PDB file of C-alpha atoms in Angstrom:
ATOM      1  CA  MET A 300       0.000   0.000   0.000  1.00  0.00           C
ATOM      2  CA  PRO A 301       1.460   3.393  -0.993  1.00  0.00           C
ATOM      3  CA  SER A 302       2.312   5.841   1.759  1.00  0.00           C
ATOM      4  CA  ALA A 303       0.327   9.041   2.244  1.00  0.00           C
ATOM      5  CA  ILE A 304       2.988  11.165   0.552  1.00  0.00           C
ATOM      6  CA  GLU A 305       3.065   8.799  -2.440  1.00  0.00           C
ATOM      7  CA  GLN A 306      -0.705   9.083  -2.795  1.00  0.00           C
ATOM      8  CA  ILE A 307      -0.578  12.876  -2.552  1.00  0.00           C
ATOM      9  CA  VAL A 308       2.219  13.105  -5.130  1.00  0.00           C
ATOM     10  CA  ASP A 309       0.368  10.711  -7.461  1.00  0.00           C
ATOM     11  CA  ALA A 310      -2.750  12.876  -7.218  1.00  0.00           C
ATOM     12  CA  TYR A 311      -0.785  16.044  -8.016  1.00  0.00           C
ATOM     13  CA  VAL A 312       0.848  14.340 -11.001  1.00  0.00           C
ATOM     14  CA  ARG A 313      -2.530  13.088 -12.304  1.00  0.00           C
ATOM     15  CA  LEU A 314      -3.951  16.605 -11.932  1.00  0.00           C
ATOM     16  CA  LYS A 315      -0.807  18.089 -13.520  1.00  0.00           C
ATOM     17  CA  ASN A 316      -0.480  20.355 -10.491  1.00  0.00           C
ATOM     18  CA  ARG A 317       3.146  21.441 -10.570  1.00  0.00           C
ATOM     19  CA  ARG A 318       2.535  24.287  -8.137  1.00  0.00           C
ATOM     20  CA  GLY A 319       1.218  21.837  -5.535  1.00  0.00           C
ATOM     21  CA  LEU A 320       4.292  19.648  -5.933  1.00  0.00           C
ATOM     22  CA  ASP A 321       6.600  22.669  -5.718  1.00  0.00           C
ATOM     23  CA  GLU A 322       4.900  23.858  -2.516  1.00  0.00           C
ATOM     24  CA  LEU A 323       5.083  20.363  -1.038  1.00  0.00           C
ATOM     25  CA  MET A 324       8.794  20.242  -1.873  1.00  0.00           C
ATOM     26  CA  MET A 325       9.512  23.665  -0.374  1.00  0.00           C
ATOM     27  CA  HIS A 326       7.696  22.733   2.827  1.00  0.00           C
ATOM     28  CA  ARG A 327       9.666  19.502   3.240  1.00  0.00           C
ATOM     29  CA  GLN A 328      12.942  21.312   2.488  1.00  0.00           C
ATOM     30  CA  ARG A 329      12.181  23.960   5.137  1.00  0.00           C
ATOM     31  CA  LEU A 330      11.408  21.215   7.658  1.00  0.00           C
ATOM     32  CA  ALA A 331      14.689  19.465   6.874  1.00  0.00           C
ATOM     33  CA  VAL A 332      16.714  22.670   7.252  1.00  0.00           C
ATOM     34  CA  ASP A 333      14.964  23.489  10.520  1.00  0.00           C
ATOM     35  CA  LEU A 334      15.537  20.026  12.000  1.00  0.00           C
ATOM     36  CA  LYS A 335      19.167  19.938  10.871  1.00  0.00           C
ATOM     37  CA  SER A 336      19.808  23.234  12.688  1.00  0.00           C
ATOM     38  CA  LYS A 337      18.473  21.918  16.032  1.00  0.00           C
ATOM     39  CA  SER A 338      20.649  20.387  18.698  1.00  0.00           C
ATOM     40  CA  GLY A 339      20.087  18.559  21.961  1.00  0.00           C
ATOM     41  CA  PHE A 340      18.104  15.692  20.461  1.00  0.00           C
ATOM     42  CA  ASP A 341      18.718  13.041  17.829  1.00  0.00           C
ATOM     43  CA  PHE A 342      16.632  14.135  14.839  1.00  0.00           C
ATOM     44  CA  SER A 343      18.144  11.576  12.455  1.00  0.00           C
ATOM     45  CA  LEU A 344      14.931   9.525  12.118  1.00  0.00           C
ATOM     46  CA  PRO A 345      12.612  12.423  11.201  1.00  0.00           C
ATOM     47  CA  ILE A 346      15.299  13.911   8.944  1.00  0.00           C
ATOM     48  CA  GLY A 347      15.631  10.549   7.189  1.00  0.00           C
ATOM     49  CA  LYS A 348      11.865  10.347   6.706  1.00  0.00           C
ATOM     50  CA  ILE A 349      11.735  13.884   5.304  1.00  0.00           C
ATOM     51  CA  ASP A 350      14.618  13.061   2.945  1.00  0.00           C
ATOM     52  CA  GLU A 351      12.636  10.011   1.707  1.00  0.00           C
ATOM     53  CA  GLU A 352       9.591  12.219   1.128  1.00  0.00           C
ATOM     54  CA  ILE A 353      11.699  14.752  -0.788  1.00  0.00           C
ATOM     55  CA  ALA A 354      12.920  11.922  -3.034  1.00  0.00           C
ATOM     56  CA  ILE A 355       9.306  10.847  -3.672  1.00  0.00           C
ATOM     57  CA  ILE A 356       8.323  14.427  -4.536  1.00  0.00           C
ATOM     58  CA  GLU A 357      11.343  14.772  -6.863  1.00  0.00           C
ATOM     59  CA  ALA A 358      10.273  11.579  -8.633  1.00  0.00           C
ATOM     60  CA  GLY A 359       6.778  13.025  -9.013  1.00  0.00           C
ATOM     61  CA  LEU A 360       8.164  16.235 -10.494  1.00  0.00           C
ATOM     62  CA  THR A 361      10.199  14.170 -12.949  1.00  0.00           C
ATOM     63  CA  ARG A 362       7.112  12.151 -13.918  1.00  0.00           C
ATOM     64  CA  LEU A 363       5.108  15.330 -14.386  1.00  0.00           C
ATOM     65  CA  LYS A 364       7.823  16.841 -16.569  1.00  0.00           C
ATOM     66  CA  THR A 365       8.052  13.650 -18.627  1.00  0.00           C
ATOM     67  CA  GLU A 366       4.292  13.256 -19.037  1.00  0.00           C
ATOM     68  CA  SER A 367       3.507  16.938 -19.650  1.00  0.00           C
ATOM     69  CA  PRO A 368       6.497  18.831 -21.054  1.00  0.00           C
ATOM     70  CA  GLU A 369       4.169  21.552 -22.384  1.00  0.00           C
ATOM     71  CA  LEU A 370       3.187  22.638 -18.860  1.00  0.00           C
ATOM     72  CA  GLY A 371       6.220  24.824 -18.347  1.00  0.00           C
ATOM     73  CA  ALA A 372       7.219  25.940 -14.866  1.00  0.00           C
ATOM     74  CA  THR A 373       3.881  26.204 -13.073  1.00  0.00           C
ATOM     75  CA  ARG A 374       0.221  25.636 -13.632  1.00  0.00           C
ATOM     76  CA  LEU A 375      -2.122  28.001 -11.837  1.00  0.00           C
ATOM     77  CA  ARG A 376      -5.253  26.577 -10.273  1.00  0.00           C
TER      78      ARG A 376
END
C-alpha cells in the first residue's frame, strides 16, 4: 500500500499540479533545514523520513515533466 505522501504526489501528477508539488517540496525542504539546525536531540529519524519524502516528490516532479512537457514551470489553479 502506498504511503500518504506517495498518494498525494500521485494525485498532483494526475492533476498536472506542478505548483502543488513545488509547494510540497519547499515545505519539506524547510522542515529538513529546521531540524538539521536543532541540537540537543537526535533528529536523524525524522530527517531521514523527510529526505525520503523529498525523493518521492522529486520523482513526481520528474514524472510530471516527462508526461507533460508543455506545462512549463507552473500551472495556476
